[in-house]
Amino acid sequence: MGRSEQLFRRAVEKIPGGVNSPVRAFLSVGGTPRFIDRAQGQYLYDVDGKQYLDYIGSWGPMILGHNHEVIKEAVVKAVEKGLSFGAATEAEVIMAEMVCEAVPFVEMIRMVNSGTEAVMSAIRAARGFTGRNKIIKFEGCYHGHADSMLVKAGSGVMTSGIPSSLGVPSGCAEDTLTAVYNDLETVEALMEQNKGEVACIIVEPVAANMGVVVPDVSFLQGLRKICDAEGSLLIFDEVITGFRLQLDGASGYFQVTPDLVTYGKIIGAGMPVGAYGGRKEVMKVISPVGSVYQAGTLSGNPVAMAAGLAQLTILKQHPEIYVQLNEKGKKLRDGITALIQTYDVPCQINGIGSLACLYFTKEAVVDYETAKTSDVKRFGEYFHFMLDRGIYIGPSQFEAMFLSYAHTDENIQTTLDGIGQFFSQTK
Ligand code: KE4
């Protein structure tokens, strides 16, 4: 028995499902989750010493690859000065100034400790600023595990939300309305039914939690128009896309400006960091200036700021990284498109920039309904076929593949060879 199996047996005794975040448990693909010992560049190494080409990248943060020398040095330097003070530090000011400079519509920003906390706080800010309670989200979009986000459409998309998790009170869910991604009519209908009551629309400007679904640019433009017409705020949840598609994220890429944006992952370079920010007029409702309370013992933690600042500084000073990184993503997707055609398999490849997702369905995947047509059993077979070859993609059909700047053309060719072998052997 390998050490991953031994550790997993111990883990399940003391940790729910043996993991500290559900997706790591391999439940949708089966098998024993790999316990990772260390990582370097584009590679993970498990506790049995096996090397994997990593397409998870800690679910997004490791855009420059693991254990980057400059980031590591910055963290070590910060650690030597102390881990946490519970008081303001210069690093937080530099971080806030850097984000506001990189993303012009962000006039003020608040650091928190996770994407969940960023979303929870941004929604509270929107409710506080507008004085309204209802929020609109989209089927298939994931915004962390705050109660108001663990909600699915009621009996029909046009009704109040119902909890998608035990432990979420119906009273909390009923203010969350669910629309269909890439479908403005469902948003307009909800707005019509809840006139003057919708505080905000929250959307992943590229949906990367139902695999990867790229919006029609008219969809994002339409959300902006609807929010302007209805007096609601538009929140872009850029926990994944922020600082990944380009320095100013999806709002810059699609040229659609939200009122608030949430960040996570890349902004912390693998350390626990989230953030939310936007127009000064809105952010001024946040305590201690305004009356919307939000706080956090480790928010803006100096060691986490050092990691995030080091990564953002490299990305800011080397814009060519985005060009090359996004070219790598295109190379991977174009290669998979060619393999789908060569082997005539019922698959779709979606993606943008350094994000990709291979679906096992013949339907074009444009929203949650079409994403769900994918054959998750076949995805599980594909996952293990690739894992056995030392290629670690996300253990779920509904997660993205994340490329890093450390991935080489040779790595991409090895990945394409593996996918081609899978298609040829399992036609
Ligand atoms: P965290 O609380 O996990 O830092 O962020 C929540 C979150 C918010 N918004 C978006 C768009 C997100 O993708 C996430 C978290 N992403 C998942 C991966 N798809 C985290 C992986 C996990 O849950 O372990």
CSV table of C-alpha atoms and ligand atoms in Angstrom, one decimal:
chain,number,residue,atom,x,y,z
A,1,MET,CA,0.0,0.0,0.0
A,2,GLY,CA,1.4,3.4,-0.9
A,3,ARG,CA,1.8,6.2,1.6
A,4,SER,CA,-1.2,8.1,0.1
A,5,GLU,CA,-3.4,5.2,0.9
A,6,GLN,CA,-2.0,4.9,4.4
A,7,LEU,CA,-2.4,8.6,5.0
A,8,PHE,CA,-5.9,8.6,3.5
A,9,ARG,CA,-6.9,5.8,5.9
A,10,ARG,CA,-5.7,7.8,8.9
A,11,ALA,CA,-7.2,11.1,7.5
A,12,VAL,CA,-10.7,9.8,7.1
A,13,GLU,CA,-10.7,8.9,10.8
A,14,LYS,CA,-10.1,12.5,11.9
A,15,ILE,CA,-11.1,14.8,9.0
A,16,PRO,CA,-14.5,14.7,7.2
A,17,GLY,CA,-13.9,12.7,4.0
A,18,GLY,CA,-10.2,12.8,4.9
A,19,VAL,CA,-9.7,16.2,3.3
A,20,ASN,CA,-10.0,19.8,4.2
A,21,SER,CA,-11.8,20.7,1.0
A,22,PRO,CA,-14.2,18.3,-0.7
A,23,VAL,CA,-12.9,18.3,-4.3
A,24,ARG,CA,-9.6,16.9,-3.1
A,25,ALA,CA,-11.3,13.6,-2.0
A,26,PHE,CA,-11.5,12.2,-5.6
A,27,LEU,CA,-15.2,11.4,-4.9
A,28,SER,CA,-16.4,12.1,-8.5
A,29,VAL,CA,-13.5,10.2,-10.1
A,30,GLY,CA,-13.0,7.4,-7.5
A,31,GLY,CA,-9.7,6.1,-6.3
A,32,THR,CA,-7.3,7.3,-3.5
A,33,PRO,CA,-6.5,11.0,-3.4
A,34,ARG,CA,-2.9,11.7,-3.8
A,35,PHE,CA,-1.1,13.2,-0.8
A,36,ILE,CA,1.4,15.8,-2.0
A,37,ASP,CA,4.8,16.1,-0.4
A,38,ARG,CA,6.2,19.0,-2.4
A,39,ALA,CA,6.0,21.0,-5.6
A,40,GLN,CA,8.4,22.7,-8.0
A,41,GLY,CA,7.5,24.7,-11.1
A,42,GLN,CA,4.9,22.8,-13.1
A,43,TYR,CA,5.3,19.6,-11.0
A,44,LEU,CA,3.8,18.0,-7.9
A,45,TYR,CA,5.5,15.2,-6.1
A,46,ASP,CA,3.4,12.9,-4.0
A,47,VAL,CA,4.4,11.2,-0.7
A,48,ASP,CA,5.5,8.1,-2.7
A,49,GLY,CA,7.8,10.3,-4.7
A,50,LYS,CA,5.8,10.1,-7.9
A,51,GLN,CA,6.0,13.2,-10.2
A,52,TYR,CA,2.9,14.8,-11.7
A,53,LEU,CA,2.5,17.5,-14.4
A,54,ASP,CA,0.2,19.8,-12.4
A,55,TYR,CA,-2.9,21.3,-14.1
A,56,ILE,CA,-4.5,22.2,-10.8
A,57,GLY,CA,-1.9,24.8,-9.6
A,58,SER,CA,-3.6,24.9,-6.2
A,59,TRP,CA,-6.9,25.7,-8.1
A,60,GLY,CA,-5.4,28.8,-9.7
A,61,PRO,CA,-2.9,30.6,-7.4
A,62,MET,CA,0.3,29.1,-8.9
A,63,ILE,CA,0.2,31.0,-12.2
A,64,LEU,CA,4.0,31.3,-12.2
A,65,GLY,CA,4.5,27.7,-11.1
A,66,HIS,CA,5.2,26.3,-7.7
A,67,ASN,CA,7.9,27.4,-5.3
A,68,HIS,CA,9.0,30.4,-7.4
A,69,GLU,CA,12.4,31.6,-6.1
A,70,VAL,CA,11.5,35.3,-5.9
A,71,ILE,CA,8.2,34.5,-4.1
A,72,LYS,CA,9.9,32.1,-1.7
A,73,GLU,CA,12.6,34.6,-0.8
A,74,ALA,CA,9.9,37.3,-0.2
A,75,VAL,CA,8.0,35.0,2.1
A,76,VAL,CA,11.1,33.9,4.1
A,77,LYS,CA,12.1,37.6,4.5
A,78,ALA,CA,8.7,38.4,5.8
A,79,VAL,CA,8.7,35.4,8.2
A,80,GLU,CA,11.9,36.6,9.7
A,81,LYS,CA,10.2,39.8,10.8
A,82,GLY,CA,7.2,38.0,12.4
A,83,LEU,CA,4.1,36.1,11.3
A,84,SER,CA,1.3,38.4,12.2
A,85,PHE,CA,0.8,41.7,14.2
A,86,GLY,CA,-2.9,42.4,14.2
A,87,ALA,CA,-2.0,45.9,13.2
A,88,ALA,CA,-1.6,47.9,10.0
A,89,THR,CA,1.6,47.2,7.9
A,90,GLU,CA,3.2,48.9,4.9
A,91,ALA,CA,2.7,45.8,2.8
A,92,GLU,CA,-1.0,46.2,2.9
A,93,VAL,CA,-0.8,49.7,1.6
A,94,ILE,CA,1.5,48.7,-1.2
A,95,MET,CA,-0.8,45.8,-2.1
A,96,ALA,CA,-3.9,48.1,-2.1
A,97,GLU,CA,-2.1,50.7,-4.3
A,98,MET,CA,-0.8,48.0,-6.7
A,99,VAL,CA,-4.3,46.4,-7.2
A,100,CYS,CA,-5.9,49.9,-7.7
A,101,GLU,CA,-3.2,50.8,-10.2
A,102,ALA,CA,-3.5,47.5,-12.1
A,103,VAL,CA,-7.4,47.6,-12.2
A,104,PRO,CA,-8.5,51.2,-12.7
A,105,PHE,CA,-12.1,50.9,-11.7
A,106,VAL,CA,-10.9,49.5,-8.3
A,107,GLU,CA,-10.6,52.7,-6.2
A,108,MET,CA,-10.6,51.0,-2.8
A,109,ILE,CA,-10.0,47.4,-1.7
A,110,ARG,CA,-10.2,45.4,1.5
A,111,MET,CA,-8.0,42.3,2.1
A,112,VAL,CA,-9.6,39.2,3.6
A,113,ASN,CA,-8.5,35.5,3.9
A,114,SER,CA,-10.3,33.6,1.1
A,115,GLY,CA,-12.5,33.9,-1.9
A,116,THR,CA,-15.5,33.0,0.1
A,117,GLU,CA,-14.9,35.8,2.5
A,118,ALA,CA,-14.4,38.2,-0.4
A,119,VAL,CA,-17.7,37.3,-1.9
A,120,MET,CA,-19.6,37.3,1.4
A,121,SER,CA,-18.2,40.7,2.1
A,122,ALA,CA,-18.9,42.1,-1.3
A,123,ILE,CA,-22.5,41.0,-1.2
A,124,ARG,CA,-22.9,42.6,2.2
A,125,ALA,CA,-21.4,45.8,0.8
A,126,ALA,CA,-23.9,45.7,-2.1
A,127,ARG,CA,-26.8,45.1,0.2
A,128,GLY,CA,-25.6,47.9,2.6
A,129,PHE,CA,-25.1,50.3,-0.3
A,130,THR,CA,-28.4,49.7,-2.0
A,131,GLY,CA,-30.5,49.0,1.0
A,132,ARG,CA,-31.9,46.0,-0.9
A,133,ASN,CA,-31.8,42.3,0.1
A,134,LYS,CA,-32.1,40.1,-3.0
A,135,ILE,CA,-29.2,38.9,-5.1
A,136,ILE,CA,-29.0,37.2,-8.5
A,137,LYS,CA,-26.4,34.5,-9.2
A,138,PHE,CA,-26.1,31.9,-12.0
A,139,GLU,CA,-26.6,28.2,-12.2
A,140,GLY,CA,-23.3,26.5,-12.3
A,141,CYS,CA,-21.3,29.4,-10.9
A,142,TYR,CA,-19.6,28.9,-7.6
A,143,HIS,CA,-18.7,31.7,-5.3
A,144,GLY,CA,-17.5,30.0,-2.2
A,145,HIS,CA,-19.5,28.5,0.7
A,146,ALA,CA,-21.2,31.5,2.3
A,147,ASP,CA,-24.8,30.6,3.1
A,148,SER,CA,-26.3,32.9,0.6
A,149,MET,CA,-24.2,31.4,-2.2
A,150,LEU,CA,-25.2,27.7,-1.4
A,151,VAL,CA,-28.5,28.2,-3.2
A,152,LYS,CA,-30.0,26.6,-6.2
A,153,ALA,CA,-33.0,27.5,-8.3
A,154,GLY,CA,-36.4,26.7,-6.7
A,155,SER,CA,-39.0,24.7,-8.5
A,156,GLY,CA,-38.2,26.8,-11.5
A,157,VAL,CA,-35.4,29.2,-12.3
A,158,MET,CA,-38.0,31.9,-11.8
A,159,THR,CA,-38.6,31.3,-8.2
A,160,SER,CA,-36.9,32.1,-4.9
A,161,GLY,CA,-33.8,30.1,-4.1
A,162,ILE,CA,-33.7,27.0,-2.1
A,163,PRO,CA,-30.7,25.8,-0.1
A,164,SER,CA,-28.3,23.6,-2.1
A,165,SER,CA,-26.7,22.5,1.2
A,166,LEU,CA,-28.0,21.3,4.6
A,167,GLY,CA,-27.5,23.9,7.2
A,168,VAL,CA,-28.5,26.8,5.1
A,169,PRO,CA,-31.8,28.3,6.4
A,170,SER,CA,-34.5,28.7,3.8
A,171,GLY,CA,-34.8,32.3,5.0
A,172,CYS,CA,-31.3,32.9,3.9
A,173,ALA,CA,-31.7,31.2,0.5
A,174,GLU,CA,-35.0,32.9,-0.5
A,175,ASP,CA,-33.2,36.2,-1.2
A,176,THR,CA,-30.9,34.5,-3.6
A,177,LEU,CA,-32.3,34.2,-7.1
A,178,THR,CA,-30.8,32.0,-9.8
A,179,ALA,CA,-30.6,32.8,-13.5
A,180,VAL,CA,-29.1,31.0,-16.5
A,181,TYR,CA,-25.5,31.8,-17.6
A,182,ASN,CA,-25.3,33.4,-21.0
A,183,ASP,CA,-29.1,34.0,-20.9
A,184,LEU,CA,-30.1,37.7,-20.3
A,185,GLU,CA,-33.8,37.0,-20.6
A,186,THR,CA,-33.7,34.9,-17.4
A,187,VAL,CA,-32.0,37.9,-15.7
A,188,GLU,CA,-34.5,40.4,-17.1
A,189,ALA,CA,-37.4,38.2,-15.9
A,190,LEU,CA,-36.0,38.0,-12.4
A,191,MET,CA,-35.5,41.7,-12.3
A,192,GLU,CA,-39.1,42.3,-13.5
A,193,GLN,CA,-40.5,40.0,-10.8
A,194,ASN,CA,-38.3,41.6,-8.1
A,195,LYS,CA,-38.5,45.3,-9.2
A,196,GLY,CA,-36.4,47.5,-7.0
A,197,GLU,CA,-35.4,44.7,-4.6
A,198,VAL,CA,-32.2,43.3,-6.2
A,199,ALA,CA,-29.0,44.6,-4.5
A,200,CYS,CA,-26.6,43.0,-6.9
A,201,ILE,CA,-25.9,40.5,-9.7
A,202,ILE,CA,-22.8,38.3,-9.0
A,203,VAL,CA,-21.2,36.5,-11.9
A,204,GLU,CA,-18.0,34.7,-12.7
A,205,PRO,CA,-17.1,36.7,-15.8
A,206,VAL,CA,-15.7,33.4,-17.1
A,207,ALA,CA,-17.5,30.5,-15.5
A,208,ALA,CA,-14.7,28.2,-14.2
A,209,ASN,CA,-16.7,26.0,-11.8
A,210,MET,CA,-18.8,24.2,-14.3
A,211,GLY,CA,-15.7,23.3,-16.2
A,212,VAL,CA,-14.9,26.4,-18.3
A,213,VAL,CA,-17.8,28.4,-19.9
A,214,VAL,CA,-16.8,31.5,-21.7
A,215,PRO,CA,-19.5,34.2,-21.8
A,216,ASP,CA,-20.8,35.8,-24.9
A,217,VAL,CA,-19.4,39.3,-24.5
A,218,SER,CA,-23.0,40.6,-25.1
A,219,PHE,CA,-24.0,38.7,-21.9
A,220,LEU,CA,-21.6,40.7,-19.7
A,221,GLN,CA,-22.4,43.9,-21.5
A,222,GLY,CA,-26.1,43.1,-20.9
A,223,LEU,CA,-25.6,42.5,-17.2
A,224,ARG,CA,-24.0,45.9,-17.0
A,225,LYS,CA,-26.9,47.6,-18.8
A,226,ILE,CA,-29.5,45.8,-16.6
A,227,CYS,CA,-27.7,46.8,-13.4
A,228,ASP,CA,-27.5,50.4,-14.6
A,229,ALA,CA,-31.2,50.4,-15.4
A,230,GLU,CA,-32.3,48.7,-12.2
A,231,GLY,CA,-30.0,50.5,-9.7
A,232,SER,CA,-28.4,47.2,-8.8
A,233,LEU,CA,-24.6,46.6,-8.4
A,234,LEU,CA,-22.7,44.3,-10.7
A,235,ILE,CA,-20.2,42.1,-8.9
A,236,PHE,CA,-17.5,40.2,-11.0
A,237,ASP,CA,-16.3,37.3,-9.0
A,238,GLU,CA,-12.7,37.2,-10.3
A,239,VAL,CA,-11.3,34.8,-7.7
A,240,ILE,CA,-10.1,32.6,-10.7
A,241,THR,CA,-9.9,35.1,-13.6
A,242,GLY,CA,-8.4,38.0,-11.6
A,243,PHE,CA,-4.7,38.5,-12.6
A,244,ARG,CA,-5.0,35.4,-14.7
A,245,LEU,CA,-6.5,36.4,-18.1
A,246,GLN,CA,-4.4,39.6,-18.0
A,247,LEU,CA,-3.3,41.9,-15.3
A,248,ASP,CA,-6.7,43.7,-15.1
A,249,GLY,CA,-8.5,40.4,-15.4
A,250,ALA,CA,-11.8,39.7,-17.1
A,251,SER,CA,-13.1,43.2,-16.7
A,252,GLY,CA,-10.2,44.4,-18.8
A,253,TYR,CA,-10.3,41.5,-21.2
A,254,PHE,CA,-14.0,42.0,-22.0
A,255,GLN,CA,-14.1,45.7,-21.4
A,256,VAL,CA,-17.0,45.5,-19.0
A,257,THR,CA,-16.7,47.4,-15.7
A,258,PRO,CA,-18.4,46.0,-12.6
A,259,ASP,CA,-19.1,48.0,-9.5
A,260,LEU,CA,-17.3,45.5,-7.2
A,261,VAL,CA,-14.9,42.7,-7.9
A,262,THR,CA,-13.7,39.8,-5.7
A,263,TYR,CA,-10.2,38.3,-5.8
A,264,GLY,CA,-8.5,35.3,-4.3
A,265,LYS,CA,-5.9,32.7,-5.3
A,266,ILE,CA,-3.3,34.6,-7.5
A,267,ILE,CA,-3.4,37.7,-5.2
A,268,GLY,CA,-2.0,35.5,-2.4
A,269,ALA,CA,0.3,33.3,-4.6
A,270,GLY,CA,-0.8,30.3,-2.6
A,271,MET,CA,-1.1,32.0,0.8
A,272,PRO,CA,-4.6,32.5,2.3
A,273,VAL,CA,-5.6,35.8,0.7
A,274,GLY,CA,-8.9,37.1,-0.7
A,275,ALA,CA,-10.0,40.7,-1.5
A,276,TYR,CA,-12.9,42.7,-2.6
A,277,GLY,CA,-12.9,46.2,-4.0
A,278,GLY,CA,-14.4,48.7,-6.4
A,279,ARG,CA,-15.9,52.1,-6.6
A,280,LYS,CA,-14.9,54.3,-3.6
A,281,GLU,CA,-18.6,55.4,-3.2
A,282,VAL,CA,-19.5,51.8,-2.6
A,283,MET,CA,-16.5,50.7,-0.6
A,284,LYS,CA,-17.0,53.6,1.9
A,285,VAL,CA,-19.9,51.7,3.4
A,286,ILE,CA,-17.4,49.3,4.9
A,287,SER,CA,-16.5,49.6,8.5
A,288,PRO,CA,-14.9,51.3,10.2
A,289,VAL,CA,-15.8,54.2,7.8
A,290,GLY,CA,-19.3,53.0,7.0
A,291,SER,CA,-21.9,50.9,8.7
A,292,VAL,CA,-21.3,47.5,6.9
A,293,TYR,CA,-19.3,45.5,9.3
A,294,GLN,CA,-16.5,43.2,8.1
A,295,ALA,CA,-13.3,42.2,9.9
A,296,GLY,CA,-10.6,39.5,10.1
A,297,THR,CA,-7.8,38.7,12.5
A,298,LEU,CA,-5.4,37.7,9.7
A,299,SER,CA,-6.7,40.0,6.9
A,300,GLY,CA,-3.7,41.5,5.2
A,301,ASN,CA,-1.3,39.2,7.0
A,302,PRO,CA,2.2,40.4,6.3
A,303,VAL,CA,3.6,37.0,5.2
A,304,ALA,CA,0.6,36.5,2.8
A,305,MET,CA,1.0,40.0,1.5
A,306,ALA,CA,4.7,39.4,0.8
A,307,ALA,CA,3.8,36.3,-1.3
A,308,GLY,CA,1.0,38.1,-3.2
A,309,LEU,CA,3.0,41.2,-3.7
A,310,ALA,CA,6.0,39.2,-5.1
A,311,GLN,CA,3.8,37.4,-7.6
A,312,LEU,CA,1.8,40.5,-8.7
A,313,THR,CA,5.0,42.5,-9.1
A,314,ILE,CA,6.4,39.9,-11.4
A,315,LEU,CA,3.2,39.8,-13.4
A,316,LYS,CA,3.1,43.6,-13.6
A,317,GLN,CA,6.7,44.0,-14.6
A,318,HIS,CA,6.6,41.2,-17.3
A,319,PRO,CA,3.4,41.6,-19.4
A,320,GLU,CA,5.0,39.2,-21.8
A,321,ILE,CA,4.2,36.4,-19.3
A,322,TYR,CA,0.5,36.8,-20.1
A,323,VAL,CA,1.1,36.6,-23.9
A,324,GLN,CA,3.2,33.5,-23.6
A,325,LEU,CA,0.9,31.9,-20.9
A,326,ASN,CA,-2.2,32.5,-23.0
A,327,GLU,CA,-0.4,31.1,-26.1
A,328,LYS,CA,0.3,28.0,-24.1
A,329,GLY,CA,-3.4,27.7,-23.3
A,330,LYS,CA,-4.4,28.2,-26.9
A,331,LYS,CA,-1.8,25.6,-28.0
A,332,LEU,CA,-3.3,23.0,-25.6
A,333,ARG,CA,-6.9,23.8,-26.7
A,334,ASP,CA,-6.1,23.7,-30.4
A,335,GLY,CA,-4.2,20.4,-29.9
A,336,ILE,CA,-7.2,18.9,-28.2
A,337,THR,CA,-9.6,20.2,-30.9
A,338,ALA,CA,-7.4,18.4,-33.5
A,339,LEU,CA,-7.5,15.2,-31.5
A,340,ILE,CA,-11.3,15.4,-31.1
A,341,GLN,CA,-11.5,15.6,-34.9
A,342,THR,CA,-8.9,12.9,-35.6
A,343,TYR,CA,-10.6,10.4,-33.3
A,344,ASP,CA,-14.1,11.6,-34.0
A,345,VAL,CA,-15.0,11.5,-30.2
A,346,PRO,CA,-18.1,13.1,-28.6
A,347,CYS,CA,-16.0,15.7,-26.7
A,348,GLN,CA,-15.9,19.5,-26.4
A,349,ILE,CA,-12.9,21.7,-25.5
A,350,ASN,CA,-13.7,25.0,-23.8
A,351,GLY,CA,-11.4,27.6,-22.5
A,352,ILE,CA,-9.8,31.0,-22.6
A,353,GLY,CA,-6.3,32.3,-21.8
A,354,SER,CA,-4.6,29.7,-19.6
A,355,LEU,CA,-7.9,27.9,-18.7
A,356,ALA,CA,-9.3,24.9,-20.4
A,357,CYS,CA,-11.8,22.1,-19.9
A,358,LEU,CA,-12.4,18.9,-21.8
A,359,TYR,CA,-16.0,17.8,-21.7
A,360,PHE,CA,-17.3,14.3,-22.6
A,361,THR,CA,-20.4,15.4,-24.5
A,362,LYS,CA,-21.3,16.1,-28.1
A,363,GLU,CA,-23.2,19.2,-27.1
A,364,ALA,CA,-21.6,22.6,-27.1
A,365,VAL,CA,-21.2,23.6,-23.5
A,366,VAL,CA,-22.6,27.1,-22.9
A,367,ASP,CA,-24.2,26.9,-19.5
A,368,TYR,CA,-24.9,24.5,-16.6
A,369,GLU,CA,-27.5,22.4,-18.3
A,370,THR,CA,-25.2,21.7,-21.2
A,371,ALA,CA,-22.2,21.1,-18.9
A,372,LYS,CA,-24.3,18.5,-17.1
A,373,THR,CA,-24.7,16.5,-20.3
A,374,SER,CA,-21.1,15.5,-20.0
A,375,ASP,CA,-20.4,11.8,-19.3
A,376,VAL,CA,-18.8,12.0,-15.8
A,377,LYS,CA,-18.0,8.3,-15.8
A,378,ARG,CA,-15.9,8.6,-18.9
A,379,PHE,CA,-14.3,11.7,-17.4
A,380,GLY,CA,-13.3,9.6,-14.4
A,381,GLU,CA,-11.7,7.0,-16.7
A,382,TYR,CA,-9.9,9.8,-18.5
A,383,PHE,CA,-8.7,11.3,-15.2
A,384,HIS,CA,-7.2,8.1,-14.0
A,385,PHE,CA,-5.7,7.3,-17.5
A,386,MET,CA,-3.9,10.6,-17.3
A,387,LEU,CA,-3.0,10.3,-13.6
A,388,ASP,CA,-1.4,7.0,-14.3
A,389,ARG,CA,0.8,8.7,-16.9
A,390,GLY,CA,1.8,11.4,-14.4
A,391,ILE,CA,-0.5,14.1,-15.6
A,392,TYR,CA,-2.7,15.5,-12.8
A,393,ILE,CA,-5.8,17.3,-14.0
A,394,GLY,CA,-8.6,18.4,-11.6
A,395,PRO,CA,-10.4,15.4,-10.1
A,396,SER,CA,-13.8,16.6,-11.3
A,397,GLN,CA,-15.4,17.2,-14.7
A,398,PHE,CA,-16.6,20.6,-13.4
A,399,GLU,CA,-13.2,22.1,-12.7
A,400,ALA,CA,-10.8,23.9,-15.0
A,401,MET,CA,-7.4,22.9,-16.1
A,402,PHE,CA,-5.0,25.7,-15.0
A,403,LEU,CA,-1.8,26.2,-17.0
A,404,SER,CA,1.2,28.0,-15.4
A,405,TYR,CA,4.0,30.0,-16.9
A,406,ALA,CA,6.2,27.0,-15.9
A,407,HIS,CA,4.4,24.6,-18.3
A,408,THR,CA,6.6,24.0,-21.4
A,409,ASP,CA,5.6,23.2,-25.0
A,410,GLU,CA,7.0,19.8,-24.3
A,411,ASN,CA,4.7,19.4,-21.3
A,412,ILE,CA,1.8,20.4,-23.5
A,413,GLN,CA,2.8,17.9,-26.2
A,414,THR,CA,3.0,15.2,-23.5
A,415,THR,CA,-0.5,16.1,-22.4
A,416,LEU,CA,-1.8,16.0,-25.9
A,417,ASP,CA,-0.1,12.6,-26.5
A,418,GLY,CA,-1.8,11.2,-23.4
A,419,ILE,CA,-5.2,12.5,-24.5
A,420,GLY,CA,-4.7,11.1,-28.0
A,421,GLN,CA,-3.8,7.7,-26.5
A,422,PHE,CA,-7.0,7.8,-24.3
A,423,PHE,CA,-9.2,8.7,-27.3
A,424,SER,CA,-7.6,6.0,-29.4
A,425,GLN,CA,-7.8,3.3,-26.7
A,426,THR,CA,-11.3,4.0,-25.6
A,427,LYS,CA,-13.2,4.9,-28.8
B,1,KE4,P1,-12.1,30.1,-1.6
B,1,KE4,O1,-13.0,30.4,-0.4
B,1,KE4,O2,-12.1,28.6,-1.9
B,1,KE4,O3,-10.7,30.7,-1.5
B,1,KE4,O4,-12.8,30.8,-2.9
B,1,KE4,C1,-14.1,30.5,-3.2
B,1,KE4,C2,-14.3,30.8,-4.7
B,1,KE4,C3,-15.0,31.9,-5.0
B,1,KE4,N1,-15.2,32.3,-6.3
B,1,KE4,C4,-14.7,31.5,-7.3
B,1,KE4,C5,-15.0,31.9,-8.7
B,1,KE4,C6,-14.1,30.3,-7.0
B,1,KE4,O5,-13.6,29.5,-8.0
B,1,KE4,C7,-13.8,29.9,-5.7
B,1,KE4,C8,-13.1,28.6,-5.3
B,1,KE4,N2,-12.7,27.8,-6.3
B,1,KE4,C9,-12.6,26.4,-6.1
B,1,KE4,C10,-12.1,25.7,-7.3
B,1,KE4,N3,-13.0,25.7,-8.4
B,1,KE4,C11,-11.7,26.1,-4.9
B,1,KE4,C12,-11.3,24.7,-4.7
B,1,KE4,C13,-11.8,24.1,-3.5
B,1,KE4,O6,-13.0,24.3,-3.1
B,1,KE4,O7,-11.0,23.3,-2.8
